[in-house]
Amino acid sequence: RYPFVIMLALPFAAIGVILILFLSGTIFTVVVYIGLIMLAGIVVNNGIVMISYINILRERGLALSEAVRMGARRRLRPILMTTFTTVFALLPMALGLGAGAEMWAPMARTVIGGLLSSFIFTLILVPTLYTILAGKKARGK
């Protein structure tokens, strides 16, 4: 159930990818697909960070709603730090600064666009879906 919740954040990352590639006039190339693979790993990692902490809180005896609320609040900082350090590190490459950056700029743009859209959905969608699925499991459905 919970891997499904984590994987549902990936389509929302695609929204940011499509938007940034459209706005920057970047076409889909092999380098963009490499960026998509990188992005998928980061987005899944952010979801795992959130879900695993919520599971730890539930094992400690917290109620579902309290564990989700506290887990989302406490994992906000690590997810934001991961997102923004990656975005800021890739910014020079995305802008085409430095030797060979023109080749790798589409990859950087892909990761940046996907991260900026997915972190919002990770912080909102993952806890919401977790609550829905865990609630159904607790009710025995």
PDB file of C-alpha atoms in Angstrom, residues 21-127:
ATOM      1  CA  LEU A  21      10.852  22.205 -20.599  1.00  0.00           C
ATOM      2  CA  PHE A  22       8.038  24.058 -22.348  1.00  0.00           C
ATOM      3  CA  LEU A  23       8.955  27.419 -20.805  1.00  0.00           C
ATOM      4  CA  SER A  24      12.645  27.009 -21.583  1.00  0.00           C
ATOM      5  CA  GLY A  25      12.058  25.665 -25.096  1.00  0.00           C
ATOM      6  CA  THR A  26      13.996  22.493 -24.313  1.00  0.00           C
ATOM      7  CA  ILE A  27      13.254  19.380 -26.353  1.00  0.00           C
ATOM      8  CA  PHE A  28      13.224  15.811 -25.054  1.00  0.00           C
ATOM      9  CA  THR A  29      16.648  14.259 -25.519  1.00  0.00           C
ATOM     10  CA  VAL A  30      18.554  11.417 -23.916  1.00  0.00           C
ATOM     11  CA  VAL A  31      19.916  13.878 -21.361  1.00  0.00           C
ATOM     12  CA  VAL A  32      16.356  14.792 -20.333  1.00  0.00           C
ATOM     13  CA  TYR A  33      15.617  11.109 -19.772  1.00  0.00           C
ATOM     14  CA  ILE A  34      18.719  10.844 -17.577  1.00  0.00           C
ATOM     15  CA  GLY A  35      17.316  13.770 -15.598  1.00  0.00           C
ATOM     16  CA  LEU A  36      13.985  11.961 -15.279  1.00  0.00           C
ATOM     17  CA  ILE A  37      15.743   8.938 -13.784  1.00  0.00           C
ATOM     18  CA  MET A  38      17.586  11.174 -11.314  1.00  0.00           C
ATOM     19  CA  LEU A  39      14.363  12.961 -10.473  1.00  0.00           C
ATOM     20  CA  ALA A  40      12.507   9.716  -9.849  1.00  0.00           C
ATOM     21  CA  GLY A  41      15.142   8.659  -7.338  1.00  0.00           C
ATOM     22  CA  ILE A  42      14.990  11.934  -5.430  1.00  0.00           C
ATOM     23  CA  VAL A  43      11.177  12.059  -5.395  1.00  0.00           C
ATOM     24  CA  VAL A  44      10.917   8.463  -4.204  1.00  0.00           C
ATOM     25  CA  ASN A  45      13.523   9.157  -1.523  1.00  0.00           C
ATOM     26  CA  ASN A  46      11.515  12.143  -0.262  1.00  0.00           C
ATOM     27  CA  GLY A  47       8.422   9.957  -0.055  1.00  0.00           C
ATOM     28  CA  ILE A  48      10.312   7.220   1.779  1.00  0.00           C
ATOM     29  CA  VAL A  49      11.627   9.748   4.297  1.00  0.00           C
ATOM     30  CA  MET A  50       8.067  10.867   5.041  1.00  0.00           C
ATOM     31  CA  ILE A  51       6.379   7.443   5.095  1.00  0.00           C
ATOM     32  CA  SER A  52       9.061   5.722   7.161  1.00  0.00           C
ATOM     33  CA  TYR A  53       8.920   8.420   9.832  1.00  0.00           C
ATOM     34  CA  ILE A  54       5.130   8.249   9.985  1.00  0.00           C
ATOM     35  CA  ASN A  55       5.394   4.458  10.375  1.00  0.00           C
ATOM     36  CA  ILE A  56       7.894   4.904  13.222  1.00  0.00           C
ATOM     37  CA  LEU A  57       5.514   7.281  14.987  1.00  0.00           C
ATOM     38  CA  ARG A  58       2.626   4.852  14.567  1.00  0.00           C
ATOM     39  CA  GLU A  59       4.744   2.015  15.988  1.00  0.00           C
ATOM     40  CA  ARG A  60       5.357   4.229  19.021  1.00  0.00           C
ATOM     41  CA  GLY A  61       1.609   4.298  19.580  1.00  0.00           C
ATOM     42  CA  LEU A  62       0.505   7.603  18.105  1.00  0.00           C
ATOM     43  CA  ALA A  63      -2.922   7.789  16.524  1.00  0.00           C
ATOM     44  CA  LEU A  64      -3.037   7.857  12.746  1.00  0.00           C
ATOM     45  CA  SER A  65      -3.944  11.521  12.370  1.00  0.00           C
ATOM     46  CA  GLU A  66      -1.396  12.656  14.959  1.00  0.00           C
ATOM     47  CA  ALA A  67       1.376  10.503  13.447  1.00  0.00           C
ATOM     48  CA  VAL A  68       0.689  11.869   9.969  1.00  0.00           C
ATOM     49  CA  ARG A  69       0.524  15.458  11.183  1.00  0.00           C
ATOM     50  CA  MET A  70       3.693  15.166  13.268  1.00  0.00           C
ATOM     51  CA  GLY A  71       5.520  13.155  10.611  1.00  0.00           C
ATOM     52  CA  ALA A  72       4.756  15.700   7.904  1.00  0.00           C
ATOM     53  CA  ARG A  73       5.786  18.559  10.175  1.00  0.00           C
ATOM     54  CA  ARG A  74       9.058  16.942  11.253  1.00  0.00           C
ATOM     55  CA  ARG A  75      10.054  15.753   7.783  1.00  0.00           C
ATOM     56  CA  LEU A  76       9.334  19.131   6.180  1.00  0.00           C
ATOM     57  CA  ARG A  77      12.833  20.446   6.848  1.00  0.00           C
ATOM     58  CA  PRO A  78      14.778  17.424   5.502  1.00  0.00           C
ATOM     59  CA  ILE A  79      12.639  17.330   2.361  1.00  0.00           C
ATOM     60  CA  LEU A  80      13.012  21.072   1.796  1.00  0.00           C
ATOM     61  CA  MET A  81      16.766  20.867   2.390  1.00  0.00           C
ATOM     62  CA  THR A  82      17.158  18.005  -0.082  1.00  0.00           C
ATOM     63  CA  THR A  83      15.050  19.797  -2.668  1.00  0.00           C
ATOM     64  CA  PHE A  84      16.646  23.207  -2.418  1.00  0.00           C
ATOM     65  CA  THR A  85      20.254  22.040  -2.148  1.00  0.00           C
ATOM     66  CA  THR A  86      19.736  20.010  -5.311  1.00  0.00           C
ATOM     67  CA  VAL A  87      18.009  22.899  -7.097  1.00  0.00           C
ATOM     68  CA  PHE A  88      20.695  25.413  -6.141  1.00  0.00           C
ATOM     69  CA  ALA A  89      23.479  22.985  -7.063  1.00  0.00           C
ATOM     70  CA  LEU A  90      21.970  22.421 -10.516  1.00  0.00           C
ATOM     71  CA  LEU A  91      21.125  26.073 -11.176  1.00  0.00           C
ATOM     72  CA  PRO A  92      24.470  27.006 -12.815  1.00  0.00           C
ATOM     73  CA  MET A  93      24.204  23.963 -15.061  1.00  0.00           C
ATOM     74  CA  ALA A  94      20.583  24.748 -15.935  1.00  0.00           C
ATOM     75  CA  LEU A  95      21.564  28.285 -16.900  1.00  0.00           C
ATOM     76  CA  GLY A  96      24.306  26.961 -19.181  1.00  0.00           C
ATOM     77  CA  LEU A  97      27.205  28.356 -17.161  1.00  0.00           C
ATOM     78  CA  GLY A  98      30.594  26.658 -17.456  1.00  0.00           C
ATOM     79  CA  ALA A  99      32.237  24.298 -19.898  1.00  0.00           C
ATOM     80  CA  GLY A 100      29.920  21.689 -21.389  1.00  0.00           C
ATOM     81  CA  ALA A 101      26.910  23.065 -19.555  1.00  0.00           C
ATOM     82  CA  GLU A 102      24.901  23.424 -22.765  1.00  0.00           C
ATOM     83  CA  MET A 103      24.883  19.665 -23.084  1.00  0.00           C
ATOM     84  CA  TRP A 104      23.790  19.017 -19.496  1.00  0.00           C
ATOM     85  CA  ALA A 105      21.434  21.999 -19.114  1.00  0.00           C
ATOM     86  CA  PRO A 106      18.326  20.003 -20.175  1.00  0.00           C
ATOM     87  CA  MET A 107      19.043  17.410 -17.480  1.00  0.00           C
ATOM     88  CA  ALA A 108      19.419  20.097 -14.837  1.00  0.00           C
ATOM     89  CA  ARG A 109      16.241  21.840 -15.973  1.00  0.00           C
ATOM     90  CA  THR A 110      14.383  18.536 -15.836  1.00  0.00           C
ATOM     91  CA  VAL A 111      15.456  17.817 -12.270  1.00  0.00           C
ATOM     92  CA  ILE A 112      14.821  21.390 -11.100  1.00  0.00           C
ATOM     93  CA  GLY A 113      11.339  21.586 -12.615  1.00  0.00           C
ATOM     94  CA  GLY A 114      10.349  18.185 -11.315  1.00  0.00           C
ATOM     95  CA  LEU A 115      11.657  18.818  -7.817  1.00  0.00           C
ATOM     96  CA  LEU A 116       9.955  22.172  -7.473  1.00  0.00           C
ATOM     97  CA  SER A 117       6.577  20.710  -8.371  1.00  0.00           C
ATOM     98  CA  SER A 118       6.970  17.368  -6.612  1.00  0.00           C
ATOM     99  CA  PHE A 119       8.056  18.650  -3.220  1.00  0.00           C
ATOM    100  CA  ILE A 120       4.758  20.494  -2.858  1.00  0.00           C
ATOM    101  CA  PHE A 121       2.827  17.367  -3.729  1.00  0.00           C
ATOM    102  CA  THR A 122       5.053  15.216  -1.522  1.00  0.00           C
ATOM    103  CA  LEU A 123       4.280  17.413   1.463  1.00  0.00           C
ATOM    104  CA  ILE A 124       0.529  17.470   0.757  1.00  0.00           C
ATOM    105  CA  LEU A 125      -0.385  14.383  -1.256  1.00  0.00           C
ATOM    106  CA  VAL A 126       1.721  11.718   0.481  1.00  0.00           C
ATOM    107  CA  PRO A 127       0.338  12.387   4.001  1.00  0.00           C
TER     108      PRO A 127
END
